[in-house]
Amino acid sequence: MSSYYSRSPPPLQHPVPTHPAFIPEPPSTPGPGSPPQGYHRYQPQPHIPDFAAWGMNDSTAQFGMQLGQSAVAAGHEYVQKNFGGFIPLSHLKHHFNVSNSYVMKKLQILFFPWRHRPWSRRVRRSEAGHTEWQPPRDDINSPDLYIPLMAFVTYILISALQTGLQDRFHPQILGASASRALVVLLLDLLFVKGGCYLLNVQSSSQVTDLVAYGGYKFVGVILTLLTGLVNPSRTIYLLVFSYAFAANAFFLLRSLRSVVLPDLSSTTTPVTVSHAQRKRRITFLFLEAVMQVIYMGILIRV
Amino acid sequence: MASRRLHKLTSRSSLEGAVNTGGVTPSYGGSIQQSGGWWTAFGTGGFEGEPPLLEELGINFSHIQAKSMTVLNPLQHVDEHIMDDADLAGPLLFFFCFGMLLLLSGKPQFGYIYGFGLLGSISIYTLLNLMSDKGIDVYRVVSVLGYCLLPMVGVGAVSVVVTLDGVLGYMLSILSIIWCTYAASGIFVAVLRMSDQRLLVAYPVALLYGCFALLSVFNVGAGRAGVGR
């Protein structure tokens, strides 16, 4: 409840209050001793109905309301304590800290990754001792969650539009394509995480980074679906799909390279891998990039 | 008559009795003192010190009009504090008008309007809180989205007379989506003091208003496909 009040709007620009009026002093003051106590106990709470007229003692009503409020506060605290740590909010906010120019440039890279030069992420100034990645605003190579989220929603809407144009729209198409997309994302994430675990990759990235990398494939899928909407010939459609797959695979190869393969130039990781290990990791990367064609093929089958 | 007067006397004395004996627990928690029982609300006398009805409900017509003018004229500079009072009366009125106009044009889709509005508002609320440094509460988001629906209500009024399922209708709908999105993203960026993120706010808002435009152009029936005809 207190958080609501800390975010409540500042004093209004028009003189009319939008909440019920608080009149601190009742028109007929009761007894000699009670005005100071009346002020003492005045709390800014919403309008309490006059229970005395209903036959209930008002102090009981007050007590009941206090009990209710403390119960709500306790429940809120319980949820915060047990479930607040699952989705670290500040970490999520880091991935949404994007700007217009970042999104434009990132989309350019997603559609044409061949000429992009440095793929390494930039490290930020160390506050309180630990180094962290720069936010997407400042670092074009940092994965964000805005583009994957928007691409996911756009994919659902475009698949609904396509079914509508083919005269087979039904509201359950929205749920079906949403769950199909989520399952594909989950499979991709499990594959990458499982591969990293089996190959003993030390610096496996955060889950949100991997979800972001997995979500970038929706951009290529949307491009393919959009060309499908204008009803081109089969070869053009397949050509666009192959280009989208190739661009996505190349993008993933370059981005995951810094995750899976140790960066030999960085000074923070003293870990060295043997030649056989390195070959195995490169094979894993290629496998992951090739699997994208399966995922994208599932996604374009609306 | 006599029994009512007797009842009033006893109720009043019971009030005073509670106050006089309970010096530790006062019976007034800051609410308006009601000198009668609850039935005086239905009478013509009213309570002492009662504010006028519109003021108590928080409906201020001049303010609603000022905010609507801001939406209809998006080229002017948006004041940061214009949406501070988060009033929901205007948006409710606009949503209701939108639904009624669609009903008059043969498309009763109140359920879809409610569903899209609720889902879209919650999504935009989550996204804006993740994207900006300064948070926003959900009532303000609903208020802004409701006010910026006004151009689409205008297009809905047109759809009563002329069907929108043609090239002119498509143009008009796209224009209204652009207008609504421009106004809404301008207000959000001004209120949340976001830098360089207007297009990023505009895209999901445009998707939401696109859904509303789909409702007003096509007849979204359950099962029967009306899209694309």
Coordinates of N, CA and C in Angstrom, one line a residue, chain A residues 22 27 35 38 47 53 57 84 96 123-124 148 155 183 186 212 216 226 229 246 269 273 285:
Chain A
F22 N -11.1 14.5 2.5 CA -10.8 14.2 3.9 C -11.2 15.4 4.8
P27 N -18.2 18.0 12.2 CA -18.8 19.3 12.5 C -19.2 19.4 14.0
P35 N -10.7 15.8 21.1 CA -10.1 16.4 19.9 C -8.6 16.1 19.8
G38 N -8.5 12.8 18.8 CA -9.0 12.6 17.4 C -7.9 12.9 16.4
H47 N -12.5 6.5 2.9 CA -13.7 6.8 3.6 C -14.2 5.6 4.4
A53 N -24.2 3.4 12.5 CA -25.6 3.5 12.1 C -26.0 2.1 11.8
N57 N -20.2 -1.4 16.8 CA -19.4 -0.5 17.5 C -18.3 0.0 16.5
G84 N 10.2 -12.8 -5.3 CA 10.8 -11.6 -5.8 C 12.1 -11.9 -6.5
F96 N 16.4 -3.8 -21.1 CA 15.5 -3.0 -21.8 C 16.0 -1.5 -22.0
V123 N 33.0 -3.9 -21.9 CA 32.9 -4.1 -20.4 C 32.8 -2.7 -19.8
R124 N 32.0 -2.6 -18.8 CA 31.7 -1.3 -18.2 C 32.7 -1.0 -17.1
P148 N 13.6 -8.9 -29.2 CA 13.0 -10.2 -29.2 C 11.6 -10.2 -28.8
Y155 N 5.3 -11.4 -34.5 CA 5.1 -12.7 -35.1 C 3.7 -13.3 -34.9
V183 N 7.7 -22.7 -27.2 CA 8.3 -24.0 -27.2 C 9.6 -24.0 -28.0
L186 N 12.2 -22.3 -26.0 CA 12.7 -23.1 -24.9 C 13.6 -24.2 -25.4
A212 N 17.7 -13.8 -25.2 CA 17.8 -12.7 -26.2 C 18.3 -13.2 -27.5
Y216 N 16.2 -13.5 -31.4 CA 16.5 -12.7 -32.7 C 16.1 -13.4 -33.9
L226 N 6.3 -11.9 -44.1 CA 5.9 -10.7 -44.8 C 6.0 -10.9 -46.3
L229 N 3.1 -12.9 -47.5 CA 1.8 -12.2 -47.5 C 1.5 -11.7 -48.9
A246 N 20.3 -17.9 -43.2 CA 21.8 -17.7 -43.3 C 22.2 -16.5 -42.4
T269 N 40.3 -14.1 -18.1 CA 40.1 -15.6 -18.0 C 41.4 -16.3 -18.3
V273 N 42.0 -24.1 -23.2 CA 41.3 -25.3 -23.6 C 42.3 -26.0 -24.5
L285 N 29.1 -25.1 -32.0 CA 28.6 -23.8 -32.6 C 27.9 -24.0 -33.9

